[in-house]
CSV table of C-alpha atoms in Angstrom, one decimal:
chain,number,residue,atom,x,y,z
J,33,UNK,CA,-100.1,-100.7,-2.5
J,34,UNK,CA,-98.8,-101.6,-5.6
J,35,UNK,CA,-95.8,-100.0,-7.7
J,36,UNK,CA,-96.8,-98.4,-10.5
J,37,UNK,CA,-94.8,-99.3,-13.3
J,38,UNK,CA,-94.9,-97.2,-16.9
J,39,UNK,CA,-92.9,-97.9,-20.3
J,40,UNK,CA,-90.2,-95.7,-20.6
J,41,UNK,CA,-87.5,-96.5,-23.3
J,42,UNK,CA,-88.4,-97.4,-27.0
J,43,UNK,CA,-86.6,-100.3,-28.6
J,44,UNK,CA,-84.6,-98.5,-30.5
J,45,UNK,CA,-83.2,-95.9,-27.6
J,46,UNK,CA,-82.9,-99.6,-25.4
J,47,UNK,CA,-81.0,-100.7,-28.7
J,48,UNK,CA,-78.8,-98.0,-28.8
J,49,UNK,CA,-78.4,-97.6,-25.5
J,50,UNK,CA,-76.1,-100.4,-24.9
J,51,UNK,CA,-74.6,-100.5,-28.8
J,52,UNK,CA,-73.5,-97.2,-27.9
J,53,UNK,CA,-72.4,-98.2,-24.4
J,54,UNK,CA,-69.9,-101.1,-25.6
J,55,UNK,CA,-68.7,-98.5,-28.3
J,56,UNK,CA,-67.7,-95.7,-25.8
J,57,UNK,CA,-66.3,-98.0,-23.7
J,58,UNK,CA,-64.1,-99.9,-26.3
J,59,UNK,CA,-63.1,-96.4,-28.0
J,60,UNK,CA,-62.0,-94.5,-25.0
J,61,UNK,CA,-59.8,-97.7,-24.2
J,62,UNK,CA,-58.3,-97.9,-27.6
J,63,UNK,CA,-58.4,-94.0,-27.8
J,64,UNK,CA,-56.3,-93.9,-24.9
J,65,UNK,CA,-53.5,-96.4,-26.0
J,66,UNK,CA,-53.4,-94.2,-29.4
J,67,UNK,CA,-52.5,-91.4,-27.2
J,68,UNK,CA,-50.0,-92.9,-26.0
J,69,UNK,CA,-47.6,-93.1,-28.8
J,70,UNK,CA,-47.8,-89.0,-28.5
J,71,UNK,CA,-49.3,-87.5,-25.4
J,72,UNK,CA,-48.9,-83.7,-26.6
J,73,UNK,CA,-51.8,-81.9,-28.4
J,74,UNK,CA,-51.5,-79.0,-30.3
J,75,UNK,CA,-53.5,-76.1,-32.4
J,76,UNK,CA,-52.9,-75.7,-36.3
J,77,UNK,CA,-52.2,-78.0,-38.9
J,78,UNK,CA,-48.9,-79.4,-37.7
J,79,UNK,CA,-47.4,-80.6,-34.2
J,80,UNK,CA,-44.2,-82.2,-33.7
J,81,UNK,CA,-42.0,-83.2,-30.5
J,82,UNK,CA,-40.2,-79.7,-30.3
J,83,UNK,CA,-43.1,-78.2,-31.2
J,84,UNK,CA,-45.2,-75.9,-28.0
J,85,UNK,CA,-48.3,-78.1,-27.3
J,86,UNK,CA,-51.2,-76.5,-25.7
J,87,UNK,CA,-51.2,-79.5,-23.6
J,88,UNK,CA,-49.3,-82.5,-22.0
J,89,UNK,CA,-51.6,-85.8,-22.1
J,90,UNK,CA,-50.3,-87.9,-19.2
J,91,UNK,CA,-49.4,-91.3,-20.3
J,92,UNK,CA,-52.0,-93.9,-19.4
J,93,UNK,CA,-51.9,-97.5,-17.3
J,94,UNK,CA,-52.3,-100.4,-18.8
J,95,UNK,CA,-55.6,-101.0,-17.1
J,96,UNK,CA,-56.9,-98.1,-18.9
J,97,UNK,CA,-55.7,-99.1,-22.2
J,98,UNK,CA,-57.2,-101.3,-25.3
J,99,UNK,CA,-55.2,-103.6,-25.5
J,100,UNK,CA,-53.6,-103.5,-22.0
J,101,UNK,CA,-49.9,-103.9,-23.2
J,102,UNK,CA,-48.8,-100.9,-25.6
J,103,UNK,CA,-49.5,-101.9,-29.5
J,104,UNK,CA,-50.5,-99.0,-31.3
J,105,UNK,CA,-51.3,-100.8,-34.2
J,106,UNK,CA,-53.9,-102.7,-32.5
J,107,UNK,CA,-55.3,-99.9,-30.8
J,108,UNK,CA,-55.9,-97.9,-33.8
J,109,UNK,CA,-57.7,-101.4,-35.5
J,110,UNK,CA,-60.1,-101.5,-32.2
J,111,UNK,CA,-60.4,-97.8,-32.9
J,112,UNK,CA,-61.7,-97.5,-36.2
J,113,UNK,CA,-63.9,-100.8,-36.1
J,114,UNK,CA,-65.6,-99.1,-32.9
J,115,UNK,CA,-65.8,-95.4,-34.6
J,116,UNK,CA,-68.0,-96.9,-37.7
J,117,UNK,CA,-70.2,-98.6,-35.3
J,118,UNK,CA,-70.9,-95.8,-33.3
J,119,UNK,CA,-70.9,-93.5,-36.0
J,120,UNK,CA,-73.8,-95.7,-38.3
J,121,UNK,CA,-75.8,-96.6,-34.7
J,122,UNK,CA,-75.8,-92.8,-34.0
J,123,UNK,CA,-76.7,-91.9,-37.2
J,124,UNK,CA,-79.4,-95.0,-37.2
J,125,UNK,CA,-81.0,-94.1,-33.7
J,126,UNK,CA,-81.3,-90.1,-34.8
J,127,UNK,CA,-83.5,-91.1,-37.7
J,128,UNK,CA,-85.8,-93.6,-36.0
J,129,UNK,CA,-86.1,-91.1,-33.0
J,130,UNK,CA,-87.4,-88.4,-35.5
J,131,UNK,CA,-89.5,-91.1,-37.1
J,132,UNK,CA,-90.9,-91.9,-33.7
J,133,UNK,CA,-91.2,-88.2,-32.5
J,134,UNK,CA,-88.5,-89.6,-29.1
J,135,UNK,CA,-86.9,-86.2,-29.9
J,136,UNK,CA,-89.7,-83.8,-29.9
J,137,UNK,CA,-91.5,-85.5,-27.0
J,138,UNK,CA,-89.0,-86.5,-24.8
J,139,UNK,CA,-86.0,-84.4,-25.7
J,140,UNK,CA,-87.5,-80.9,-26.5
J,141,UNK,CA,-85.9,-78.1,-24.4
J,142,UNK,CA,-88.7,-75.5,-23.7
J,143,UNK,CA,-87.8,-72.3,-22.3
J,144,UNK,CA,-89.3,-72.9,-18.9
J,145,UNK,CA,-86.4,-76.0,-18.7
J,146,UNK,CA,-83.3,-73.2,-18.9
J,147,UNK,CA,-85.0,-70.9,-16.6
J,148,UNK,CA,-82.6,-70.1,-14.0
J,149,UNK,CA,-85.1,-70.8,-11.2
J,150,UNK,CA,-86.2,-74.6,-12.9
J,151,UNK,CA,-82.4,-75.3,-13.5
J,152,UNK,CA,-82.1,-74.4,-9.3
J,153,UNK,CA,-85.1,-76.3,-8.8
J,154,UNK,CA,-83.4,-79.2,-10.7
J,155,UNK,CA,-80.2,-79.0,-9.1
J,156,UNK,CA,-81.5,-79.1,-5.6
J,157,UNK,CA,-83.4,-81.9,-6.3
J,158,UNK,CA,-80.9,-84.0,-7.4
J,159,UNK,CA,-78.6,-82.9,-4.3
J,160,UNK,CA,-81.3,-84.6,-2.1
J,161,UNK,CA,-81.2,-87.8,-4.8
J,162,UNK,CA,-85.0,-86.9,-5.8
J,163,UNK,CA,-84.3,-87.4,-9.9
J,164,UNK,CA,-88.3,-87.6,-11.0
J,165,UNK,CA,-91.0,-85.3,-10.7
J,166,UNK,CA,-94.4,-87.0,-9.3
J,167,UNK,CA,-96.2,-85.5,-10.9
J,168,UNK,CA,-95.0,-86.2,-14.6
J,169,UNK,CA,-92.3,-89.4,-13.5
J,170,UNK,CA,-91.8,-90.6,-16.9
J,171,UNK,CA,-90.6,-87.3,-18.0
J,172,UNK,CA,-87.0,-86.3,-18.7
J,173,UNK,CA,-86.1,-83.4,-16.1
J,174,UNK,CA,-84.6,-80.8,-17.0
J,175,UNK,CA,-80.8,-81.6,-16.2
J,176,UNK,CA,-81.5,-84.8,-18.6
J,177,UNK,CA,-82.7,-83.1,-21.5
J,178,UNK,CA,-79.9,-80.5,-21.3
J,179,UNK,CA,-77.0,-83.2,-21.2
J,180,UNK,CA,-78.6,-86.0,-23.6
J,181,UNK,CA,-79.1,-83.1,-26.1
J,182,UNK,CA,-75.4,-82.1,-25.6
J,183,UNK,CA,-74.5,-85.2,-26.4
J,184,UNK,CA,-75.8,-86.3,-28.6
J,185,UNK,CA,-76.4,-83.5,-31.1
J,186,UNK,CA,-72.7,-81.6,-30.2
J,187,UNK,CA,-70.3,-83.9,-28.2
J,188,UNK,CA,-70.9,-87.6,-30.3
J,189,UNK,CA,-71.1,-85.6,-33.8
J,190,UNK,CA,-67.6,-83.3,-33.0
J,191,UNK,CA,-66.2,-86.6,-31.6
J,192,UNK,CA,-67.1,-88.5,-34.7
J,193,UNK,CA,-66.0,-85.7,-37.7
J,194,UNK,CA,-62.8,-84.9,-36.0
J,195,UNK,CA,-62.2,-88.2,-36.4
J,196,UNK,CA,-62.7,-88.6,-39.7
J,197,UNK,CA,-60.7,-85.5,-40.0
J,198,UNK,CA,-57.7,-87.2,-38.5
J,199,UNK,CA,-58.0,-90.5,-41.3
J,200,UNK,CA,-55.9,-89.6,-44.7
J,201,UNK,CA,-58.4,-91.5,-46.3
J,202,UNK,CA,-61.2,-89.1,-45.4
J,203,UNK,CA,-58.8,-86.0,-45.5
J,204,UNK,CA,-58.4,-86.9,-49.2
J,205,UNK,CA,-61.8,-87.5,-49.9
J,206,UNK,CA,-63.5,-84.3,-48.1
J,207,UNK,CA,-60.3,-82.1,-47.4
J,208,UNK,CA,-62.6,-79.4,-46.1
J,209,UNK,CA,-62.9,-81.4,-43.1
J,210,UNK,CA,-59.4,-80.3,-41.8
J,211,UNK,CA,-60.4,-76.8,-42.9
J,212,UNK,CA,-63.0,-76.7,-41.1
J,213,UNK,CA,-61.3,-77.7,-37.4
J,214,UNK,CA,-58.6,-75.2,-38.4
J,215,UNK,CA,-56.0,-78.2,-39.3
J,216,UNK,CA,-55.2,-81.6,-38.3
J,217,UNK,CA,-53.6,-81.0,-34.7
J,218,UNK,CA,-56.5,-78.8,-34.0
J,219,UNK,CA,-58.9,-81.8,-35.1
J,220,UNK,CA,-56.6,-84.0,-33.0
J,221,UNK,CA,-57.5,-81.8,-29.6
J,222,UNK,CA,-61.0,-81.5,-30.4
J,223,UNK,CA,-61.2,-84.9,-30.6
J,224,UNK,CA,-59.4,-85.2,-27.4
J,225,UNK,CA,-61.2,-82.5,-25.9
J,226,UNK,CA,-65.0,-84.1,-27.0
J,227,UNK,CA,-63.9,-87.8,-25.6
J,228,UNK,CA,-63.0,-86.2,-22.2
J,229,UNK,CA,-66.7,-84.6,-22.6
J,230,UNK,CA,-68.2,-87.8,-23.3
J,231,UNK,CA,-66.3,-89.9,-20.4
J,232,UNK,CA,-66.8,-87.7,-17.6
J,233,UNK,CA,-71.1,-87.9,-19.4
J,234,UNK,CA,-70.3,-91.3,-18.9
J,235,UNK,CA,-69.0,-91.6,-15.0
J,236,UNK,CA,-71.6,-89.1,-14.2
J,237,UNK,CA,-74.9,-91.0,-15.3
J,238,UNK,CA,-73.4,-94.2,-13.9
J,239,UNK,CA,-73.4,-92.5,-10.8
J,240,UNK,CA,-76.7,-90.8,-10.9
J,241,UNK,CA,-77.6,-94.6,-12.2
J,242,UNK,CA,-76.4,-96.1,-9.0
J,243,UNK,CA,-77.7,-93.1,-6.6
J,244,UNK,CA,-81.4,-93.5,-8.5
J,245,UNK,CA,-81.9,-97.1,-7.5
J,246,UNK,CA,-79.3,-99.4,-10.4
J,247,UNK,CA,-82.0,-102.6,-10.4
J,248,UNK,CA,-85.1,-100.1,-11.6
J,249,UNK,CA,-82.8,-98.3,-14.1
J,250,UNK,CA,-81.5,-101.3,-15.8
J,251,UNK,CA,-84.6,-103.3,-15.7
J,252,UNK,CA,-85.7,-100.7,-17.4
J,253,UNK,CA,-83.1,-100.1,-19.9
J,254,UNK,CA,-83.4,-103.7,-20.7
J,255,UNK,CA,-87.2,-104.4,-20.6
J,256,UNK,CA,-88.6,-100.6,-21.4
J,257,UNK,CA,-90.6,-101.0,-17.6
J,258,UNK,CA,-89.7,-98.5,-14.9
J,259,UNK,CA,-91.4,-98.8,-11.6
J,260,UNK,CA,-92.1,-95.2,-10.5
J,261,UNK,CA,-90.3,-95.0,-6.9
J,262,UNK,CA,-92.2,-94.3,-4.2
């Protein structure tokens, strides 16, 4: 018998999909060698070295870092160039997917979805590495919807305006945007806070990726064509 095979990603979410993939990857990198000039975050508007920090950022290996010997300077150029590019391919993919109704379709959390018995359901499924429903398989379970809406519509969006909180230019231009994070050390751990978010997001569906057979789910990342597993 043979697979069935349906069309699962649009263009654009295959588009963004891997825009947004070498973006994450290059920020966190660079993000992390920034940290390293100061691994201390704090809550307010100011934060010094003998100043109590909420939190002590370990310092980070070189493997980890963009670029892999310490240069601040250079990480902060990586930085910015990546933040546009995710910022305008977020903001690009949002307005197609409305255009193309991705969102309400595919993304649309009813209230069955957050019922503690589905979200069980869900979860038990997955511990047995069953990630599709047969009877609907080119539907978003769940546990999808739930962290692709996270996100994309809280963790990529706080990620992105706390950065432009932390830029002098920006701070200058909209000054409310430190007002509204409660200062620019506040913005600084949000934005800290949201990239941890978004990495362990990341490790996580590379897993599930790998667990849900890797060939299928990148040919059809690439291609749009999933073959339904038997």
């Amino acid at each position: 018998m043979a697979a069935t095979v349906i069309r699962r990603h649009w263009l654009a979410t295959r588009l963004w999909h891997w825009i947004n993939a070498v973006a994450i990857f290059i920020l966190i990198g660079s993000g992390l060698g920034i940290s390293n000039a100061h691994p201390r975050l704090y809550w307010g508007r100011y934060g010094a070295n003998f100043d109590h920090a909420w939190a002590q950022v370990p310092r980070f290996p070189a493997w980890l870092t963009i670029p892999a010997n310490y240069n601040l300077a250079i990480s902060r150029r990586w930085h910015l160039f990546f933040a546009l590019v995710l910022g305008f391919s977020l903001l690009a993919f949002m307005i197609v997917s409305l255009v193309n109704r991705h969102f309400q379709r595919d993304l649309r959390v009813r209230r069955r979805d957050v019922s503690a018995a589905h979200l069980l359901a869900d979860v038990r499924a997955h511990l047995v590495f069953r990630f599709h429903d047969p009877e609907a398989p080119g539907e978003y379970n769940a546990l999808q919807k739930l962290s692709y809406v996270a996100v994309i519509f809280l963790a990529l969006p706080l990620v992105i305006f706390t950065g432009l909180a932390l830029s002098p230019g920006m701070d200058a231009a909209w000054p409310w945007l430190l007002d509204l994070f409660g200062g620019r050390q506040s913005a600084r751990s949000l934005h800290f806070i949201a990239m941890v978010v978004i990495a362990t997001f990341t490790v996580v569906h590379l897993v599930l990726v790998i667990l849900a057979g890797w060939r299928n789910e990148v040919r059809s990342m690439l291609t749009g064509r999933w073959r339904i597993p038997e």
